[in-house]
Each structure stands twice: as C-alpha cells, then as structure tokens.
Coordinates of C-alpha atoms in Angstrom, one line a residue:
X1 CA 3.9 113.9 7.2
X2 CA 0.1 113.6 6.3
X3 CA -2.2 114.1 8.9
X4 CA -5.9 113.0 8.9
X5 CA -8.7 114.4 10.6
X6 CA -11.8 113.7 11.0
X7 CA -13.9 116.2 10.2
X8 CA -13.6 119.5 7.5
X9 CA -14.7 122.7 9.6
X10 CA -13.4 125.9 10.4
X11 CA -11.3 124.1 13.2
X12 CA -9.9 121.6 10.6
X13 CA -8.8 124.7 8.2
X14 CA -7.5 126.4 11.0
X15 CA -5.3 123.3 12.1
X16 CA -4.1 122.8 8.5
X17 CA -3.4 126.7 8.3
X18 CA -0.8 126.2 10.9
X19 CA 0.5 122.8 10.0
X20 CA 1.7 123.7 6.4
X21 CA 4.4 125.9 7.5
X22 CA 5.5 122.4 9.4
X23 CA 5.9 121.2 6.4
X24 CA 2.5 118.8 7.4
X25 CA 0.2 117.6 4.5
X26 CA -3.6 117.3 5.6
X27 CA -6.5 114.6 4.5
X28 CA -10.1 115.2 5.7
X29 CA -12.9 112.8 6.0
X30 CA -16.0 113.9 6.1
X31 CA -18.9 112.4 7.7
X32 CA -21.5 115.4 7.6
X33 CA -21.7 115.8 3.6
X34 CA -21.1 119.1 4.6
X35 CA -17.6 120.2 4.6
X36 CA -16.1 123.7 4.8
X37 CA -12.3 123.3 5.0
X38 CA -11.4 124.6 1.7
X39 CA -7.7 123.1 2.1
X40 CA -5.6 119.9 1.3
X41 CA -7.6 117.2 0.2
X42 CA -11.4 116.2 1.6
X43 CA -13.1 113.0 1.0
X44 CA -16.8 113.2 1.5
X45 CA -17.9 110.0 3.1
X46 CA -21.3 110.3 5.0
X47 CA -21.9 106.5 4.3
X48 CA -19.3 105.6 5.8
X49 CA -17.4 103.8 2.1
X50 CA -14.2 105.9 2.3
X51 CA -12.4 105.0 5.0
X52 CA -10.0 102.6 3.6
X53 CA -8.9 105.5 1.4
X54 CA -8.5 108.2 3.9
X55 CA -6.7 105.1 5.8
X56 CA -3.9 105.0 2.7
X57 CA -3.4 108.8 2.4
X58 CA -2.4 109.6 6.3
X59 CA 0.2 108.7 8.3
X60 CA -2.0 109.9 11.9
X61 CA -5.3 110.8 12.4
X62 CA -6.6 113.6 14.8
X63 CA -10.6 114.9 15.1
X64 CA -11.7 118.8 14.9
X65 CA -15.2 117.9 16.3
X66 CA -16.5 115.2 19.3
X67 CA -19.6 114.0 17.6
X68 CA -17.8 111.2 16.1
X69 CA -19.1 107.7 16.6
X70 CA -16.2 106.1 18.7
X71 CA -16.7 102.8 17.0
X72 CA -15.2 104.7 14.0
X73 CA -12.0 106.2 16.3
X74 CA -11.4 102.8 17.5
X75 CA -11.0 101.4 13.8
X76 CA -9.0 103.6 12.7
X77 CA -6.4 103.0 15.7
X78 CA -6.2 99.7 14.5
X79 CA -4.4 100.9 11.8
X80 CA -3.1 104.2 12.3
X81 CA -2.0 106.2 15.8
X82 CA -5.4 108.7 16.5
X83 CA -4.2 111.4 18.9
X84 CA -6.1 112.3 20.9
X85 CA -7.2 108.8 21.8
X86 CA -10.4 106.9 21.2
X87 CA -11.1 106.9 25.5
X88 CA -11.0 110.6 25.5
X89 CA -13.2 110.8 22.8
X90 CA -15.5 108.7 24.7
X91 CA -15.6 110.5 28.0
X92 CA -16.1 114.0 26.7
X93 CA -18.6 112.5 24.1
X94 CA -20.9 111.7 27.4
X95 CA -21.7 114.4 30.4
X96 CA -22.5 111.5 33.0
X97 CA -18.7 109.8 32.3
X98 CA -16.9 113.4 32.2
X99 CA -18.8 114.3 35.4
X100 CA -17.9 111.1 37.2
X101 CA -14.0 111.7 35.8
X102 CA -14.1 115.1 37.4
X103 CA -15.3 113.6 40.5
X104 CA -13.1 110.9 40.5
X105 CA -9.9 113.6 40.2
X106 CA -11.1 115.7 42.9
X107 CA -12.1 118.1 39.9
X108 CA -14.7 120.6 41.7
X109 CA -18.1 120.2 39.5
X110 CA -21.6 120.8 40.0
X111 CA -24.1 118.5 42.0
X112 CA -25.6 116.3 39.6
X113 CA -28.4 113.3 38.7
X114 CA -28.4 111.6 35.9
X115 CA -32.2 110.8 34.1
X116 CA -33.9 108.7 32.0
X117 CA -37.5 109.9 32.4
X118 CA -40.1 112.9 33.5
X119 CA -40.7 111.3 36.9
X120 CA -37.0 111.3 37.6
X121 CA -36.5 114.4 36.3
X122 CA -38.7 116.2 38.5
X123 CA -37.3 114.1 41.2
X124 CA -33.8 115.8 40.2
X125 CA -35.0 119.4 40.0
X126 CA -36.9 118.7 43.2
X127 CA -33.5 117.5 45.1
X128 CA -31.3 119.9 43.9
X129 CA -33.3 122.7 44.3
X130 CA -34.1 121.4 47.9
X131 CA -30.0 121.2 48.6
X132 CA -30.3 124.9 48.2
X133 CA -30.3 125.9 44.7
X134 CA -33.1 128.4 43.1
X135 CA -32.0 126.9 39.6
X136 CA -31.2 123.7 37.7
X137 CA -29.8 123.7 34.3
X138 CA -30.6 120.5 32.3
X139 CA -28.6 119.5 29.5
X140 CA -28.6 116.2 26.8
X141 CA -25.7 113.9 27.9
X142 CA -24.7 113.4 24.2
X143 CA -24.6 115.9 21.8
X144 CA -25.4 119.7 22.5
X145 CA -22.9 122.5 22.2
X146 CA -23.6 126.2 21.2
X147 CA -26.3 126.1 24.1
X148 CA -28.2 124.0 22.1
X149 CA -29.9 120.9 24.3
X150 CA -30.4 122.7 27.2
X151 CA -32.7 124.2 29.4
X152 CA -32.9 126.2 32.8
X153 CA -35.5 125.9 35.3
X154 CA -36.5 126.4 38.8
X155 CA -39.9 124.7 38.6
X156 CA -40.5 120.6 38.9
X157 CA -43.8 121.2 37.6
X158 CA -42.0 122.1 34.4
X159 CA -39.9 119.0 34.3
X160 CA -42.5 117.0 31.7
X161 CA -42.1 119.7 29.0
X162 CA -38.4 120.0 29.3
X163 CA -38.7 116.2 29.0
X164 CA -40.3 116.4 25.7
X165 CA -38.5 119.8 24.1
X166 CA -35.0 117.6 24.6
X167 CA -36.0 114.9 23.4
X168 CA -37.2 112.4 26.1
X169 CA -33.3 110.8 26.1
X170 CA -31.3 110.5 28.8
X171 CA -30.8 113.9 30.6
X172 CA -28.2 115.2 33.0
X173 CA -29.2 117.9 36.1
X174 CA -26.9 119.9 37.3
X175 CA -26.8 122.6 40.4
X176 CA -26.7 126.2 38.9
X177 CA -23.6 127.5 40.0
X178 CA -23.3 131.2 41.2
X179 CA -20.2 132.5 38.9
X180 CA -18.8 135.7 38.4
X181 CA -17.6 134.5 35.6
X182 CA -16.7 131.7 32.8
X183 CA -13.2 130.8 32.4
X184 CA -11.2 128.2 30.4
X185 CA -8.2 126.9 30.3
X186 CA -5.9 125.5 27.4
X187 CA -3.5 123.0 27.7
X188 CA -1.6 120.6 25.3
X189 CA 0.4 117.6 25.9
X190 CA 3.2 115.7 23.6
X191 CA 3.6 112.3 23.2
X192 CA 6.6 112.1 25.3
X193 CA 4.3 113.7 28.1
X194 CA 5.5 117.0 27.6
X195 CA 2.9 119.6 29.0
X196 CA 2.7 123.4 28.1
X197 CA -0.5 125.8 29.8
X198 CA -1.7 128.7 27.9
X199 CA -2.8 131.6 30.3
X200 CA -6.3 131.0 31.2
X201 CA -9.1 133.1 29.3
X202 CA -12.8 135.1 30.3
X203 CA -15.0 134.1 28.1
X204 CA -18.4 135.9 27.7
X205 CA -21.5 133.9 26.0
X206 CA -24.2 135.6 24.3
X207 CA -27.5 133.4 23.7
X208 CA -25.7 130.5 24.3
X209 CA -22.7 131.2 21.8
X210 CA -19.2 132.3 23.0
X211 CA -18.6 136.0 22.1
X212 CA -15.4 137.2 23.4
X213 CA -12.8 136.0 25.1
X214 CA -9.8 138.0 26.5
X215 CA -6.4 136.7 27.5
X216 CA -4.3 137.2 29.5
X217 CA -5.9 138.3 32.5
X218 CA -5.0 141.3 34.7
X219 CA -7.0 139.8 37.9
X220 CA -6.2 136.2 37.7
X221 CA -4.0 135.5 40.5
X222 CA -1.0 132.6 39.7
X223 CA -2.9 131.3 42.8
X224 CA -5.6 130.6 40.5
X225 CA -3.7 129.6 37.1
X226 CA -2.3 127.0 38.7
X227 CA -5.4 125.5 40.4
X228 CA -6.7 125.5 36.9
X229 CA -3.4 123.8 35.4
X230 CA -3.5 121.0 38.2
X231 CA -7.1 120.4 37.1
X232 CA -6.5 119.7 33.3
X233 CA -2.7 118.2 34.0
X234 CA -4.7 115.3 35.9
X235 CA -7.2 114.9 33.2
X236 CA -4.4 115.1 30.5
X237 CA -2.3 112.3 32.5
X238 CA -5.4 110.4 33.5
X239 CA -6.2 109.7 29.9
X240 CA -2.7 109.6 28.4
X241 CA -3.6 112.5 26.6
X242 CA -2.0 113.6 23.2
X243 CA -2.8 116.9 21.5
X244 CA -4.7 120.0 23.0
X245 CA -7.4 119.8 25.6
X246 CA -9.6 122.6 26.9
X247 CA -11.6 122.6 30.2
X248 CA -14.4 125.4 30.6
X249 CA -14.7 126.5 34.3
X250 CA -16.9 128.9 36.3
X251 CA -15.0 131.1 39.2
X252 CA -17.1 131.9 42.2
X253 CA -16.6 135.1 44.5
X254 CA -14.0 133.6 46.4
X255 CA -12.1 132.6 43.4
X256 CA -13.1 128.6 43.7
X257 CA -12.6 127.0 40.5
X258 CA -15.7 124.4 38.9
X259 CA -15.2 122.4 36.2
X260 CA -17.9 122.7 33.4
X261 CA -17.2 120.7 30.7
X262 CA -14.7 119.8 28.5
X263 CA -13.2 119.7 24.8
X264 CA -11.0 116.9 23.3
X265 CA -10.2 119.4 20.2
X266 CA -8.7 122.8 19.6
X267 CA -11.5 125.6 21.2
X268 CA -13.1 128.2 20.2
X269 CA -11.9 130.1 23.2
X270 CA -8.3 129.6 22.3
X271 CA -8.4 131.1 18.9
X272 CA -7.1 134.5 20.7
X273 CA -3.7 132.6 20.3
X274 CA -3.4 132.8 16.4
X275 CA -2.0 136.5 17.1
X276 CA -1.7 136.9 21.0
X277 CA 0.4 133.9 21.7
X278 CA 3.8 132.9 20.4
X279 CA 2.7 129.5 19.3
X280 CA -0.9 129.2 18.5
X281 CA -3.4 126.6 20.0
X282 CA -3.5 124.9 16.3
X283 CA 0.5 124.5 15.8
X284 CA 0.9 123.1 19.3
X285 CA -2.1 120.2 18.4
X286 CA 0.1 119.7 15.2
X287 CA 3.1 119.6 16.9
X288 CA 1.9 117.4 19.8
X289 CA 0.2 115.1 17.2
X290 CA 3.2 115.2 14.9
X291 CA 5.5 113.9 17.6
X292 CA 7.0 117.6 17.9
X293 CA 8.5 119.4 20.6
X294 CA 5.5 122.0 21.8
X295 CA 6.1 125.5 21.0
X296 CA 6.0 128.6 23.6
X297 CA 2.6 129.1 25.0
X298 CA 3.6 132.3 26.3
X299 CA 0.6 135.3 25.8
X300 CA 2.8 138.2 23.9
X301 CA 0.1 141.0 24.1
X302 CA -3.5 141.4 25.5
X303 CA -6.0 140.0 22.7
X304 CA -9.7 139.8 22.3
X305 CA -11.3 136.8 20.4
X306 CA -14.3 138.4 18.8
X307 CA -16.7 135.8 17.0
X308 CA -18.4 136.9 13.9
X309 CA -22.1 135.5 14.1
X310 CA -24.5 135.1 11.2
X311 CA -23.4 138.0 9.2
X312 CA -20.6 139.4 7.9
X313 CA -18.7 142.5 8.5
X314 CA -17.6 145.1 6.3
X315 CA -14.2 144.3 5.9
X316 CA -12.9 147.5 4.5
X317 CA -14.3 149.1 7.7
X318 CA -13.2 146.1 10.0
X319 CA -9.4 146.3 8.8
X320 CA -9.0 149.9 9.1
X321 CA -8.8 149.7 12.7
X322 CA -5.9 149.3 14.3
X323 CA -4.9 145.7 15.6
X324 CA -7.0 143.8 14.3
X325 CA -6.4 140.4 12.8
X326 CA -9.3 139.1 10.5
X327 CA -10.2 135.4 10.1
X328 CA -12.9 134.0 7.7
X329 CA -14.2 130.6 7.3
X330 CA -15.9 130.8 4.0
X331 CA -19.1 130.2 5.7
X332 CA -22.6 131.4 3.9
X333 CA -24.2 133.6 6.2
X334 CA -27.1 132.1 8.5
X335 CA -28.2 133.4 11.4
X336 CA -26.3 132.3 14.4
X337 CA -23.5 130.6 12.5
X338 CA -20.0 130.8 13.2
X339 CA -18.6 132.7 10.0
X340 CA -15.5 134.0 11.5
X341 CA -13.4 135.7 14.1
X342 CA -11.5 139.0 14.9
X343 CA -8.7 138.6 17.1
X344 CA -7.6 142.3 18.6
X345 CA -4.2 142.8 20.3
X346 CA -2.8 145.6 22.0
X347 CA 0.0 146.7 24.3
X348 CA -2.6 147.1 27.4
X349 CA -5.6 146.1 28.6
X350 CA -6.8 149.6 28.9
X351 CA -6.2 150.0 24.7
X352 CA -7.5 146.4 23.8
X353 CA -11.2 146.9 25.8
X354 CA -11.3 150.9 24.1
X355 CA -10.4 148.8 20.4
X356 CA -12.6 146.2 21.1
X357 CA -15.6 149.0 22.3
X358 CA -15.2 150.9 19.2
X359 CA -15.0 147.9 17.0
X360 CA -18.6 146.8 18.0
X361 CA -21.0 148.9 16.1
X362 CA -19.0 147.9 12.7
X363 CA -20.1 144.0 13.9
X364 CA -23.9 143.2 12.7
X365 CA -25.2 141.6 16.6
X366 CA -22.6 142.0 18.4
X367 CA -23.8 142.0 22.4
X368 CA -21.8 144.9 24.6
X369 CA -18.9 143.5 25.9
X370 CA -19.2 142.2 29.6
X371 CA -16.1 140.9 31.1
X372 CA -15.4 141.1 35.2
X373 CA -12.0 143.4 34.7
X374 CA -13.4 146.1 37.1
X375 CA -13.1 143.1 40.0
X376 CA -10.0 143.7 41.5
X377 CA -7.4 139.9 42.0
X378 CA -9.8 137.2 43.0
X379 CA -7.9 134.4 44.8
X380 CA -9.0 130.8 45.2
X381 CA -10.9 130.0 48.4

C-alpha cells in the first residue's frame, strides 16, 4: 500500500519509519518548499501544480501537520480516502470551533470570548478577570503552536498592544487555569471503530516548547486515566475519527481534568512510545490509516521523551549512557528548532529521573527537569 501525506517533516519521517516494516510505501506532498523527510518519495508543490501526481502515486492520504488549507483535504477526498477526515481537520484548525466541541461534549475547558478587535479584547480580559481570574492567556484562533501566537496578561490596559503584537486577527481569551500540571493523552481509532488508549503522559514546557515528557505515571490514579479516555473516545466518535488523536489537558489540585487543545496528527508528546510502548504512536496511525488491526498500546518500561532544541548533542557522549535511544531529524541547527529527540527507558521511575538528571548537562539548553512525581496519587474531583 502507498500512503500519502501531506506534509514532509520530522513527523512524516517518523510515520514512514514505522510503516516500511508494514510493508507500506510513502508519497509526500509538500506545500512549504521546505521539506525534511529524507524518505520515500517527496514532491515539492508550494504552488499548488502537483496534486494530480501525488493523487496517482497513493492509494490514502493522511497529514503530519494541521496548517493545511481544508479546501485542499476536501479535494483530495474526492478522490482518495484522507484519514483523518477533512471535519477534524477543520475543528482543530480553529480554537473557537474546538472550544465550542469541548463544550458541546461536556469536555471541561477554560472560560472563554472569542474577539475581533482591541475594544473587545479589553472587554474579555476585563470579564474574565472580574469572574475571578488574576490572568488571561490570549492566543490566535488559527495557527500558533510552539507557544508562538500567544500572550499572557493580567492588565486590560494592555489589551491594544497585545492586539497589534498578534496580529489584529481574530483572538481567543481564555481563563488561566491553576494546574499542577500539563498532561496529554493519546488515543487512536481504526476504521472499524476500534479504539486503543496509550497511558497518559506529564509533559513539561520550557519557553513555550515541550521538553520532556514521562510515561507512564506513578500518581495517575485509573480514576483519572479513564476520565481522560472518556474525554478523547467522545471526540474520536463525535468526528468518526480515523488514525491517532492527542488531547493536551491541565490537572488541577483535586485531580479535575481541562481540556487544552487538541492535535489531529501523531504528537510530539507521544514520541516516548518509539521505545517505551509495544506499538509506537506512528505504527498505530499507519495501521489505523491502513485499515489494520491496532497494535498493543501497552507502556513496557518507564521512558522520558527528551527534545533536542536548536543544537545538537555530542552523540558519542549521548550514547554512552545507558538507555538511551537517539532520534535525529536531519535538521540544521537554529535556535529553538526541533532537531531531535532522546527517548530514555528504565526498569523504574527512580532509575529513569537519576538517567534523565545525569543526561542534562551533555544537552546544550536543556531546562532542569520539573515533573510533579513528589505529589503523592491525585484523584479526580
């Protein structure tokens, strides 16, 4: 089988990575004229003249990235099955229509106002600050990831500004919640409707770009796993869902569960599964996407997902420790890019946090780790 996707990053190499063993043949269209899949075949199509070859070469089509133009998704699912589908797409694409989803599932999120203008943004940050909250955080409703088009603020008097450094576009304002910490959980669905959960992971996020992430949890009660699985399995169902969808959560002090945002695509948080889970995020999309039966989703050892951000590591020095598993992208180095990953496994926790604090200093940046494992079991409230 010959799978397309639509667009040639790291996520696309790491999808094609797992799919070959399948036996799975890969086609990339690019619409950035900047690709970085260095695998199976990319056509390079920024103007949009390609598409009827990519068309020809694939049997289905899948997406690595959301910033696609969903008139594009819909085309192609005139002529070829897309998984996951153009409507998903188009809801994660926007903050106002995932919010409203959320809301309309009984998905806990964030107070919110949607605004077009200064004046109605200082209206927003006005409001929610008077329901009770010090802080707002304002984001882009299209576009944004990496903590890029955002802003936090507890001043209206700040609201023009903010206005202007995003763009003056449409804006969403949303409550700041008071976490004790960022969750996410990964799910992926078949096209029979078959569903598998991965175990929920902490994710830490360091100037706006996920650091670690550690899975599975020693304090996550099944309490609160399966809160989390409810939430996603009615998104996944809502939208007739195929492939693997992530949902990126906040946990308060009495365990209650809000949705942030969510992903459409393989995730960054879930790369911990390449080595720590018996099937990896990437074979299950491919699987799911294939027509497959899904894999085992089950965590076989404590693992850390390290990100390597905007220079490399020494890699003598990085593979000489034990339990580490090293994944490149071929990236140049610029300063807060995405080059690569570590993933660290170990038979405990206890072993995996000393690995992953002596691994540190060898990785140019890299914050202190922060996770909540001193908490002891937080249950939902």
């Amino acid at each position: 089988m010959k799978l397309g996707v639509l667009g040639a990053g790291q996520l696309g190499q790491m999808l094609a990575l797992a799919g070959y063993p399948l036996g799975q043949r890969f086609v990339f269209l690019d619409t950035t004229g900047t690709p970085s899949a260095e695998i199976g075949t990319t056509l390079i199509d920024p103007q949009g003249a390609q598409l009827a070859d990519f068309l020809v070469q694939v049997d289905r089509v899948t997406y690595e990235f959301e910033h696609l133009p969903v008139a594009l998704v819909e085309e192609i699912e005139r002529h070829k099955p897309v998984y996951p589908s153009s409507r998903a797409l188009r809801v994660c694409q926007h903050r106002g229509l995932e919010k409203s989803l959320f809301s309309r599932l009984s998905i806990p999120t964030p107070e919110y106002r949607l605004v077009n203008s200064a004046a109605e943004l200082q209206a927003a940050i006005q409001d929610l600050s008077l329901a009770g909250q010090k802080r707002v955080v304002i984001k882009t409703t299209t576009e944004g990831y990496d903590g890029k088009g955002q802003a936090v603020t507890d001043q209206a008097d700040q609201a023009e500004s903010i206005w202007q450094q995003l763009g003056e576009r449409e804006l969403i304002v949303e409550a700041f919640v008071d976490f004790v910490r960022e969750l996410s959980i990964i799910a992926v669905r078949s096209q029979q409707g078959e569903v598998a959960f991965y175990p929920m992971a902490e994710n830490h996020h360091h100037q706006g770009i996920l650091r670690y992430s550690i899975s599975p949890l020693p304090n996550l009660t099944a309490e609160i796993q399966q809160q989390a699985e409810q939430y996603i399995q009615a998104l996944l169902q809502e939208l007739d869902y195929v492939g693997v969808l992530t949902l990126e959560l906040f946990q308060q002090a009495d365990g209650q569960l809000w949705a942030n945002e969510m992903a459409p695509r393989v995730h960054n948080s879930g790369h911990w599964t390449q080595n720590g889970a018996a099937t990896s995020q990437f074979e299950n999309h491919c699987r799911a996407v294939a027509g497959l039966p899904l894999g085992s989703t089950q965590a076989l050892q404590p693992t850390c997902m390290i990100n390597i951000i905007g220079q490399a590591p020494d890699v003598q020095q990085i593979l000489s420790q034990p339990g580490v598993h090293l994944h490149l992208y071929g990236k140049e180095e610029r300063a807060g890019r995405k080059l690569g990953h570590l993933n660290l496994v170990a038979p405990t926790l206890e072993a995996l946090l000393q690995q992953v604090e002596a691994l540190i200093p060898d990785l140019p940046g890299a914050p202190p780790i922060e996770m909540s494992f001193h908490a002891g079991p937080m249950s939902a409230g």
